PDB file of C-alpha atoms and ligand atoms in Angstrom:
ATOM      1  CA  MET A  43       0.001  -0.007  -0.011  1.00 92.00           C
ATOM      2  CA  LYS A  44       1.310   3.457  -0.928  1.00 96.00           C
ATOM      3  CA  VAL A  45       0.085   6.912   0.065  1.00 97.00           C
ATOM      4  CA  THR A  46      -1.121   9.112  -2.777  1.00 97.00           C
ATOM      5  CA  GLY A  47      -2.768  11.938  -0.896  1.00 96.00           C
ATOM      6  CA  VAL A  48      -5.480  12.957   1.545  1.00 96.00           C
ATOM      7  CA  THR A  49      -9.179  13.290   0.886  1.00 94.00           C
ATOM      8  CA  THR A  50     -10.758  16.033   3.005  1.00 92.00           C
ATOM      9  CA  ALA A  51     -14.227  17.546   3.232  1.00 91.00           C
ATOM     10  CA  LYS A  52     -12.885  20.337   1.021  1.00 95.00           C
ATOM     11  CA  GLY A  53     -11.302  18.185  -1.643  1.00 97.00           C
ATOM     12  CA  THR A  54      -8.283  15.964  -2.283  1.00 97.00           C
ATOM     13  CA  ILE A  55      -4.677  16.928  -1.724  1.00 97.00           C
ATOM     14  CA  GLN A  56      -2.133  14.854  -3.618  1.00 98.00           C
ATOM     15  CA  ALA A  57       0.891  13.995  -1.461  1.00 97.00           C
ATOM     16  CA  PRO A  58       3.380  11.164  -1.332  1.00 97.00           C
ATOM     17  CA  VAL A  59       3.706  11.516   2.452  1.00 98.00           C
ATOM     18  CA  VAL A  60       0.968  11.897   5.053  1.00 98.00           C
ATOM     19  CA  VAL A  61       1.562  12.308   8.805  1.00 98.00           C
ATOM     20  CA  ASP A  62      -1.225  11.194  11.090  1.00 98.00           C
ATOM     21  CA  ALA A  63      -0.875  13.561  14.073  1.00 98.00           C
ATOM     22  CA  ALA A  64      -4.588  13.704  14.831  1.00 97.00           C
ATOM     23  CA  GLY A  65      -4.221  13.235  18.614  1.00 98.00           C
ATOM     24  CA  ALA A  66      -7.290  11.585  20.038  1.00 98.00           C
ATOM     25  CA  TRP A  67      -8.469  10.922  16.468  1.00 98.00           C
ATOM     26  CA  THR A  68      -5.267   9.193  15.302  1.00 98.00           C
ATOM     27  CA  ARG A  69      -6.965   5.819  15.162  1.00 97.00           C
ATOM     28  CA  GLN A  70      -9.885   7.100  13.092  1.00 96.00           C
ATOM     29  CA  VAL A  71      -7.574   8.808  10.577  1.00 96.00           C
ATOM     30  CA  ALA A  72      -5.480   5.610  10.258  1.00 97.00           C
ATOM     31  CA  GLU A  73      -8.502   3.339  10.019  1.00 95.00           C
ATOM     32  CA  VAL A  74      -9.797   5.233   6.969  1.00 94.00           C
ATOM     33  CA  SER A  75      -6.720   3.799   5.269  1.00 94.00           C
ATOM     34  CA  GLY A  76      -7.177   0.350   6.801  1.00 94.00           C
ATOM     35  CA  LEU A  77      -4.370   0.868   9.371  1.00 96.00           C
ATOM     36  CA  CYS A  78      -4.618   0.002  13.025  1.00 95.00           C
ATOM     37  CA  VAL A  79      -2.670   1.770  15.707  1.00 97.00           C
ATOM     38  CA  PRO A  80      -2.749   0.779  19.400  1.00 97.00           C
ATOM     39  CA  LEU A  81      -3.434   3.904  21.412  1.00 98.00           C
ATOM     40  CA  VAL A  82      -6.214   4.972  23.773  1.00 98.00           C
ATOM     41  CA  PRO A  83      -7.641   8.512  24.066  1.00 98.00           C
ATOM     42  CA  THR A  84      -7.572   9.333  27.767  1.00 98.00           C
ATOM     43  CA  ARG A  85      -8.963  12.171  29.845  1.00 98.00           C
ATOM     44  CA  GLN A  86      -6.489  14.413  31.636  1.00 98.00           C
ATOM     45  CA  GLN A  87      -7.774  17.162  33.929  1.00 98.00           C
ATOM     46  CA  LEU A  88      -6.134  19.994  35.864  1.00 98.00           C
ATOM     47  CA  ILE A  89      -6.952  22.887  38.130  1.00 98.00           C
ATOM     48  CA  VAL A  90      -5.389  26.323  38.198  1.00 98.00           C
ATOM     49  CA  THR A  91      -5.940  28.075  41.521  1.00 98.00           C
ATOM     50  CA  HIS A  92      -6.388  31.763  42.254  1.00 98.00           C
ATOM     51  CA  PRO A  93      -3.279  33.453  43.599  1.00 98.00           C
ATOM     52  CA  VAL A  94      -2.090  32.058  46.936  1.00 97.00           C
ATOM     53  CA  GLU A  95      -0.016  33.975  49.440  1.00 96.00           C
ATOM     54  CA  GLY A  96       3.600  32.740  49.315  1.00 95.00           C
ATOM     55  CA  ALA A  97       3.281  31.090  45.879  1.00 97.00           C
ATOM     56  CA  HIS A  98       5.947  32.285  43.456  1.00 96.00           C
ATOM     57  CA  ALA A  99       7.413  31.163  40.191  1.00 97.00           C
ATOM     58  CA  ASP A 100      10.653  29.866  41.769  1.00 97.00           C
ATOM     59  CA  LEU A 101       8.919  27.086  43.705  1.00 97.00           C
ATOM     60  CA  PRO A 102       9.678  23.639  42.363  1.00 97.00           C
ATOM     61  CA  MET A 103       7.311  21.279  40.675  1.00 97.00           C
ATOM     62  CA  ILE A 104       6.128  18.675  43.149  1.00 97.00           C
ATOM     63  CA  ARG A 105       5.186  15.109  42.392  1.00 96.00           C
ATOM     64  CA  ILE A 106       3.545  12.865  44.950  1.00 96.00           C
ATOM     65  CA  MET A 107       4.391   9.670  43.137  1.00 94.00           C
ATOM     66  CA  ASP A 108       2.206   7.097  44.894  1.00 92.00           C
ATOM     67  CA  ALA A 109      -0.895   9.322  44.590  1.00 95.00           C
ATOM     68  CA  ALA A 110       0.094  10.344  41.010  1.00 96.00           C
ATOM     69  CA  VAL A 111      -0.521  13.998  41.900  1.00 98.00           C
ATOM     70  CA  TYR A 112       1.550  16.913  40.634  1.00 98.00           C
ATOM     71  CA  MET A 113       1.613  20.605  41.406  1.00 98.00           C
ATOM     72  CA  ARG A 114       3.587  23.587  40.169  1.00 98.00           C
ATOM     73  CA  PRO A 115       3.438  27.332  40.561  1.00 98.00           C
ATOM     74  CA  CYS A 116       1.299  29.196  38.048  1.00 98.00           C
ATOM     75  CA  GLU A 117       0.554  32.892  37.833  1.00 97.00           C
ATOM     76  CA  GLY A 118       0.713  33.529  41.583  1.00 97.00           C
ATOM     77  CA  GLY A 119      -1.205  30.352  42.398  1.00 98.00           C
ATOM     78  CA  PHE A 120      -0.760  26.696  41.574  1.00 98.00           C
ATOM     79  CA  LEU A 121      -1.501  24.411  38.677  1.00 98.00           C
ATOM     80  CA  TRP A 122      -2.144  20.822  39.681  1.00 98.00           C
ATOM     81  CA  GLY A 123      -3.593  17.573  38.507  1.00 98.00           C
ATOM     82  CA  VAL A 124      -3.738  13.821  38.984  1.00 98.00           C
ATOM     83  CA  TYR A 125      -3.339  10.734  36.876  1.00 97.00           C
ATOM     84  CA  GLU A 126      -6.741   9.465  37.845  1.00 96.00           C
ATOM     85  CA  GLU A 127      -7.474   5.845  38.667  1.00 96.00           C
ATOM     86  CA  PRO A 128      -9.159   4.259  36.872  1.00 96.00           C
ATOM     87  CA  PRO A 129      -8.473   6.507  33.863  1.00 98.00           C
ATOM     88  CA  ARG A 130     -11.389   7.607  31.734  1.00 98.00           C
ATOM     89  CA  PHE A 131     -10.837   6.285  28.238  1.00 98.00           C
ATOM     90  CA  PHE A 132     -12.721   7.432  25.158  1.00 97.00           C
ATOM     91  CA  ASP A 133     -13.815   5.665  22.001  1.00 96.00           C
ATOM     92  CA  MET A 134     -13.734   8.676  19.651  1.00 96.00           C
ATOM     93  CA  GLN A 135     -15.733   6.783  16.996  1.00 94.00           C
ATOM     94  CA  SER A 136     -18.698   6.485  19.303  1.00 94.00           C
ATOM     95  CA  LEU A 137     -18.661  10.259  20.131  1.00 94.00           C
ATOM     96  CA  GLY A 138     -19.658  11.231  16.610  1.00 92.00           C
ATOM     97  CA  ALA A 139     -18.195  13.549  13.994  1.00 90.00           C
ATOM     98  CA  THR A 140     -19.161  16.791  15.667  1.00 95.00           C
ATOM     99  CA  PHE A 141     -17.528  15.991  19.058  1.00 96.00           C
ATOM    100  CA  ASP A 142     -14.952  18.534  20.133  1.00 95.00           C
ATOM    101  CA  VAL A 143     -12.422  18.207  22.941  1.00 95.00           C
ATOM    102  CA  MET A 144     -14.242  21.082  24.624  1.00 94.00           C
ATOM    103  CA  ASP A 145     -17.283  18.746  24.896  1.00 95.00           C
ATOM    104  CA  MET A 146     -15.319  16.262  27.020  1.00 95.00           C
ATOM    105  CA  PRO A 147     -17.081  15.574  30.304  1.00 96.00           C
ATOM    106  CA  LEU A 148     -14.998  16.856  33.236  1.00 98.00           C
ATOM    107  CA  ASP A 149     -15.293  15.538  36.782  1.00 98.00           C
ATOM    108  CA  ILE A 150     -13.987  17.796  39.529  1.00 98.00           C
ATOM    109  CA  GLU A 151     -14.744  15.136  42.165  1.00 98.00           C
ATOM    110  CA  ILE A 152     -11.730  13.187  40.915  1.00 98.00           C
ATOM    111  CA  LEU A 153      -9.473  16.123  41.800  1.00 98.00           C
ATOM    112  CA  ARG A 154     -11.224  16.680  45.125  1.00 98.00           C
ATOM    113  CA  SER A 155     -10.500  13.056  46.055  1.00 98.00           C
ATOM    114  CA  ALA A 156      -6.895  13.457  44.900  1.00 98.00           C
ATOM    115  CA  ALA A 157      -6.527  16.591  47.015  1.00 98.00           C
ATOM    116  CA  ALA A 158      -7.824  14.669  50.040  1.00 98.00           C
ATOM    117  CA  ALA A 159      -5.352  11.874  49.337  1.00 98.00           C
ATOM    118  CA  VAL A 160      -2.393  14.227  49.549  1.00 98.00           C
ATOM    119  CA  ARG A 161      -3.810  16.437  52.332  1.00 98.00           C
ATOM    120  CA  GLU A 162      -0.797  15.819  54.566  1.00 97.00           C
ATOM    121  CA  GLN A 163       1.737  16.775  51.902  1.00 97.00           C
ATOM    122  CA  LEU A 164      -0.189  19.476  50.020  1.00 98.00           C
ATOM    123  CA  PRO A 165      -2.985  20.937  52.198  1.00 98.00           C
ATOM    124  CA  ILE A 166      -3.143  23.965  49.909  1.00 98.00           C
ATOM    125  CA  LEU A 167      -4.930  21.880  47.283  1.00 98.00           C
ATOM    126  CA  GLU A 168      -8.041  21.664  49.462  1.00 98.00           C
ATOM    127  CA  THR A 169      -8.094  25.295  50.477  1.00 97.00           C
ATOM    128  CA  ALA A 170      -6.965  27.267  47.395  1.00 98.00           C
ATOM    129  CA  LYS A 171      -9.865  28.643  45.331  1.00 98.00           C
ATOM    130  CA  VAL A 172     -10.273  27.205  41.843  1.00 98.00           C
ATOM    131  CA  ARG A 173      -9.687  29.769  39.100  1.00 98.00           C
ATOM    132  CA  GLU A 174      -9.814  27.328  36.211  1.00 98.00           C
ATOM    133  CA  PHE A 175     -10.739  23.722  35.757  1.00 98.00           C
ATOM    134  CA  ARG A 176     -10.024  22.170  32.391  1.00 98.00           C
ATOM    135  CA  GLY A 177      -8.929  19.033  30.584  1.00 98.00           C
ATOM    136  CA  GLY A 178      -8.141  17.376  27.332  1.00 97.00           C
ATOM    137  CA  ILE A 179      -7.748  14.010  25.631  1.00 98.00           C
ATOM    138  CA  PRO A 180      -4.137  12.928  25.233  1.00 98.00           C
ATOM    139  CA  THR A 181      -3.366   9.399  23.971  1.00 98.00           C
ATOM    140  CA  MET A 182      -1.913   6.547  25.993  1.00 98.00           C
ATOM    141  CA  THR A 183      -0.085   3.466  24.684  1.00 98.00           C
ATOM    142  CA  ALA A 184       0.412   0.027  26.221  1.00 97.00           C
ATOM    143  CA  ASP A 185       4.167   0.555  26.757  1.00 96.00           C
ATOM    144  CA  GLY A 186       4.046   4.221  27.669  1.00 97.00           C
ATOM    145  CA  HIS A 187       6.060   5.276  24.631  1.00 97.00           C
ATOM    146  CA  HIS A 188       5.135   7.570  21.742  1.00 98.00           C
ATOM    147  CA  ILE A 189       4.235   6.200  18.381  1.00 98.00           C
ATOM    148  CA  LEU A 190       6.370   7.812  15.754  1.00 98.00           C
ATOM    149  CA  GLY A 191       7.549   7.178  12.205  1.00 98.00           C
ATOM    150  CA  PRO A 192       6.462   5.101   9.245  1.00 98.00           C
ATOM    151  CA  ALA A 193       3.381   2.892   9.569  1.00 97.00           C
ATOM    152  CA  PRO A 194       3.961  -0.802   8.983  1.00 95.00           C
ATOM    153  CA  GLY A 195       2.529  -1.791   5.609  1.00 92.00           C
ATOM    154  CA  ALA A 196       1.862   1.663   4.141  1.00 96.00           C
ATOM    155  CA  GLU A 197       4.601   3.477   2.267  1.00 97.00           C
ATOM    156  CA  GLY A 198       4.442   7.232   2.911  1.00 98.00           C
ATOM    157  CA  PHE A 199       2.155   7.017   5.953  1.00 98.00           C
ATOM    158  CA  TYR A 200       3.731   8.288   9.180  1.00 98.00           C
ATOM    159  CA  PHE A 201       2.524   8.599  12.763  1.00 98.00           C
ATOM    160  CA  ALA A 202       3.271  11.291  15.294  1.00 98.00           C
ATOM    161  CA  SER A 203       1.019  10.335  18.181  1.00 98.00           C
ATOM    162  CA  GLY A 204       0.683   8.296  21.400  1.00 98.00           C
ATOM    163  CA  CYS A 205       1.952  11.231  23.479  1.00 97.00           C
ATOM    164  CA  ASN A 206       1.290   9.577  26.850  1.00 97.00           C
ATOM    165  CA  VAL A 207       0.470  13.014  28.332  1.00 97.00           C
ATOM    166  CA  ALA A 208       4.010  14.227  27.566  1.00 95.00           C
ATOM    167  CA  GLY A 209       3.625  15.533  24.045  1.00 95.00           C
ATOM    168  CA  LEU A 210       4.241  19.187  24.752  1.00 95.00           C
ATOM    169  CA  SER A 211       7.641  18.671  26.372  1.00 94.00           C
ATOM    170  CA  ILE A 212       9.122  16.696  23.494  1.00 94.00           C
ATOM    171  CA  SER A 213       7.196  18.053  20.519  1.00 96.00           C
ATOM    172  CA  PRO A 214      10.167  20.004  19.044  1.00 97.00           C
ATOM    173  CA  ALA A 215      12.299  16.824  19.099  1.00 97.00           C
ATOM    174  CA  VAL A 216       9.449  14.777  17.609  1.00 97.00           C
ATOM    175  CA  GLY A 217       8.970  17.288  14.809  1.00 97.00           C
ATOM    176  CA  GLU A 218      12.678  17.377  13.975  1.00 97.00           C
ATOM    177  CA  ALA A 219      13.186  13.641  14.132  1.00 98.00           C
ATOM    178  CA  LEU A 220      10.124  12.936  12.039  1.00 98.00           C
ATOM    179  CA  ALA A 221      11.135  15.473   9.362  1.00 98.00           C
ATOM    180  CA  ALA A 222      14.588  13.858   9.114  1.00 98.00           C
ATOM    181  CA  TRP A 223      12.999  10.430   9.021  1.00 98.00           C
ATOM    182  CA  ILE A 224      10.746  11.416   6.076  1.00 98.00           C
ATOM    183  CA  VAL A 225      13.517  13.164   4.129  1.00 98.00           C
ATOM    184  CA  ASP A 226      16.386  10.760   4.793  1.00 97.00           C
ATOM    185  CA  GLY A 227      14.410   7.539   5.092  1.00 96.00           C
ATOM    186  CA  LYS A 228      15.789   6.906   8.587  1.00 96.00           C
ATOM    187  CA  PRO A 229      15.642   8.691  11.914  1.00 97.00           C
ATOM    188  CA  PRO A 230      18.611  10.818  12.968  1.00 96.00           C
ATOM    189  CA  VAL A 231      19.145   8.599  16.044  1.00 97.00           C
ATOM    190  CA  ASP A 232      17.887   5.129  16.967  1.00 97.00           C
ATOM    191  CA  LEU A 233      14.220   5.558  17.743  1.00 98.00           C
ATOM    192  CA  THR A 234      13.319   1.836  17.867  1.00 97.00           C
ATOM    193  CA  PRO A 235      11.527   2.080  21.272  1.00 97.00           C
ATOM    194  CA  ILE A 236       9.079   4.695  19.958  1.00 98.00           C
ATOM    195  CA  SER A 237       8.885   3.570  16.348  1.00 98.00           C
ATOM    196  CA  ALA A 238       5.497   2.657  14.959  1.00 98.00           C
ATOM    197  CA  MET A 239       7.325  -0.347  13.385  1.00 97.00           C
ATOM    198  CA  ARG A 240       7.444  -2.004  16.812  1.00 96.00           C
ATOM    199  CA  PHE A 241       3.848  -3.113  16.150  1.00 95.00           C
ATOM    200  CA  LYS A 242       4.642  -4.764  12.829  1.00 94.00           C
ATOM    201  CA  GLY A 243       3.085  -8.212  12.697  1.00 89.00           C
ATOM    202  CA  GLU A 244       1.774  -7.812  16.235  1.00 88.00           C
ATOM    203  CA  THR A 245      -1.830  -8.358  17.248  1.00 88.00           C
ATOM    204  CA  TRP A 246      -3.475  -6.873  20.326  1.00 88.00           C
ATOM    205  CA  ASN A 247      -6.928  -6.703  21.716  1.00 94.00           C
ATOM    206  CA  GLU A 248      -8.649  -3.645  23.097  1.00 96.00           C
ATOM    207  CA  HIS A 249      -8.938  -5.058  26.582  1.00 97.00           C
ATOM    208  CA  GLU A 250      -5.229  -5.782  26.858  1.00 96.00           C
ATOM    209  CA  LEU A 251      -4.364  -2.411  25.329  1.00 97.00           C
ATOM    210  CA  ARG A 252      -6.587  -0.559  27.819  1.00 98.00           C
ATOM    211  CA  ARG A 253      -5.308  -2.543  30.790  1.00 98.00           C
ATOM    212  CA  ASN A 254      -1.685  -1.825  29.985  1.00 97.00           C
ATOM    213  CA  ALA A 255      -2.380   1.803  29.012  1.00 98.00           C
ATOM    214  CA  ALA A 256      -4.170   2.271  32.346  1.00 98.00           C
ATOM    215  CA  TRP A 257      -1.134   0.972  34.230  1.00 97.00           C
ATOM    216  CA  GLN A 258       1.159   3.273  32.261  1.00 97.00           C
ATOM    217  CA  TYR A 259      -1.098   6.243  32.908  1.00 97.00           C
ATOM    218  CA  ARG A 260      -1.406   5.751  36.652  1.00 95.00           C
ATOM    219  CA  HIS A 261       2.359   5.065  36.922  1.00 94.00           C
ATOM    220  CA  PHE A 262       3.397   8.102  34.904  1.00 93.00           C
ATOM    221  CA  TYR A 263       5.813   9.008  37.689  1.00 91.00           C
ATOM    222  CA  GLY A 264       7.040   5.452  38.048  1.00 86.00           C
ATOM    223  CA  ALA A 265       5.896   2.435  39.993  1.00 72.00           C
ATOM    224  CA  ALA A 266       5.955   3.769  43.546  1.00 57.00           C
TER     225      ALA A 266
HETATM  226  C1  LIG B1519      -4.728  18.716  31.139  1.00 60.72           C
HETATM  227  C2  LIG B1519      -3.495  18.334  30.361  1.00 60.72           C
HETATM  228  C3  LIG B1519      -2.256  18.570  30.858  1.00 60.72           C
HETATM  229  C4  LIG B1519      -1.114  18.251  30.119  1.00 60.72           C
HETATM  230  N1  LIG B1519       0.142  18.518  30.629  1.00 60.72           N
HETATM  231  C5  LIG B1519       1.181  18.259  29.903  1.00 60.72           C
HETATM  232  C6  LIG B1519       2.477  18.605  30.413  1.00 60.72           C
HETATM  233  O1  LIG B1519       2.658  19.134  31.484  1.00 60.72           O
HETATM  234  N2  LIG B1519       3.556  18.285  29.572  1.00 60.72           N
HETATM  235  C7  LIG B1519       3.423  17.701  28.387  1.00 60.72           C
HETATM  236  O2  LIG B1519       4.448  17.508  27.707  1.00 60.72           O
HETATM  237  N3  LIG B1519       2.212  17.367  27.921  1.00 60.72           N
HETATM  238  C8  LIG B1519       1.133  17.602  28.637  1.00 60.72           C
HETATM  239  N4  LIG B1519      -0.131  17.298  28.148  1.00 60.72           N
HETATM  240  C9  LIG B1519      -0.228  16.503  26.922  1.00 60.72           C
HETATM  241  C10 LIG B1519      -0.173  17.330  25.701  1.00 60.72           C
HETATM  242  O3  LIG B1519      -1.197  18.291  25.651  1.00 60.72           O
HETATM  243  C11 LIG B1519      -0.352  16.377  24.509  1.00 60.72           C
HETATM  244  O4  LIG B1519       0.703  15.437  24.614  1.00 60.72           O
HETATM  245  C12 LIG B1519      -0.295  17.045  23.210  1.00 60.72           C
HETATM  246  O5  LIG B1519      -1.277  18.004  23.037  1.00 60.72           O
HETATM  247  C13 LIG B1519      -0.447  15.971  22.134  1.00 60.72           C
HETATM  248  O6  LIG B1519      -0.235  16.549  20.930  1.00 60.72           O
HETATM  249  P1  LIG B1519      -0.804  15.918  19.650  1.00 60.72           P
HETATM  250  O7  LIG B1519      -0.330  16.791  18.521  1.00 60.72           O
HETATM  251  O8  LIG B1519      -0.513  14.428  19.611  1.00 60.72           O
HETATM  252  O9  LIG B1519      -2.426  15.979  19.768  1.00 60.72           O
HETATM  253  P2  LIG B1519      -3.322  17.239  19.900  1.00 60.72           P
HETATM  254  O10 LIG B1519      -2.660  18.357  20.597  1.00 60.72           O
HETATM  255  O11 LIG B1519      -4.601  16.736  20.441  1.00 60.72           O
HETATM  256  O12 LIG B1519      -3.504  17.679  18.357  1.00 60.72           O
HETATM  257  C14 LIG B1519      -4.165  16.905  17.444  1.00 60.72           C
HETATM  258  C15 LIG B1519      -4.825  17.857  16.430  1.00 60.72           C
HETATM  259  O13 LIG B1519      -5.303  17.100  15.345  1.00 60.72           O
HETATM  260  C16 LIG B1519      -6.553  17.709  14.933  1.00 60.72           C
HETATM  261  N5  LIG B1519      -7.320  16.716  14.161  1.00 60.72           N
HETATM  262  C17 LIG B1519      -7.948  15.602  14.630  1.00 60.72           C
HETATM  263  N6  LIG B1519      -8.491  14.931  13.639  1.00 60.72           N
HETATM  264  C18 LIG B1519      -8.236  15.612  12.485  1.00 60.72           C
HETATM  265  C19 LIG B1519      -8.580  15.406  11.149  1.00 60.72           C
HETATM  266  N7  LIG B1519      -9.293  14.386  10.690  1.00 60.72           N
HETATM  267  N8  LIG B1519      -8.137  16.341  10.263  1.00 60.72           N
HETATM  268  C20 LIG B1519      -7.406  17.391  10.666  1.00 60.72           C
HETATM  269  N9  LIG B1519      -7.056  17.645  11.941  1.00 60.72           N
HETATM  270  C21 LIG B1519      -7.464  16.728  12.840  1.00 60.72           C
HETATM  271  C22 LIG B1519      -7.211  18.081  16.238  1.00 60.72           C
HETATM  272  O14 LIG B1519      -8.215  19.003  16.076  1.00 60.72           O
HETATM  273  C23 LIG B1519      -5.989  18.609  17.016  1.00 60.72           C
HETATM  274  O15 LIG B1519      -5.847  19.981  16.765  1.00 60.72           O
HETATM  275  C24 LIG B1519      -1.265  17.637  28.852  1.00 60.72           C
HETATM  276  C25 LIG B1519      -2.545  17.407  28.347  1.00 60.72           C
HETATM  277  C26 LIG B1519      -3.646  17.750  29.097  1.00 60.72           C
HETATM  278  C27 LIG B1519      -4.979  17.513  28.484  1.00 60.72           C
END
């Protein structure tokens, strides 16, 4: 199979290379071409508090590993979140074509429980006033690694997905590596652990994928 272009609602674009970087919709974009990719769209939520006395930008980021809670200074207050257990996974197909990330159901009770769980370490999480509560749908994989590079069985089809809630921090490197991979036919360094080719010839089932992805999500900071 070889890529010839992309068909969009506004017409067809001829192209010998296509990169599927559709985030939560990566699977749907791939499946249109008959390709399967093992990742799970997963809810991630956070709170930004109103300014708190004593909070300043020099404070460190804090991770309470066994509770999977993190907190960092943000605009005079704190930004914090939790890798919730069990994670809320989404089947984007079932949500319909008009679904937007902004429509994702949020659940502040999850964060309230997380704040209670780390009361002894971070009492501020229960007392600081909430300025903003938001979330999105990053993608988890069974081994906790990104999915990057050429798709097995489809010449010219590349993935840049499976961010495992860490896509922002490495996006410049991902972009550079993928560009080199496309132009030179190989990555600039050995990217075997995150290569989409690691799934070549492999089969997986949704239950197994979700179970492993859930473990990776909850243990984002390591197995405490
Ligand atoms: C609350 C929260 C906190 C986070 N914190 C961090 C953090 O501290 N550090 C960090 O590194 N990462 C963090 N992340 C993860 C980070 O946001 C993601 O890793 C990153 O956004 C993933 O990038 P992406 O390009 O794969 O997907 P996205 O950013 O979701 O982009 C995919 C894009 O593809 C578009 N798209 C989908 N389908 C189609 C289509 N058919 N045609 C055209 N376009 C399409 C979508 O509209 C979207 O714009 C956080 C995420 C959340 C939700």
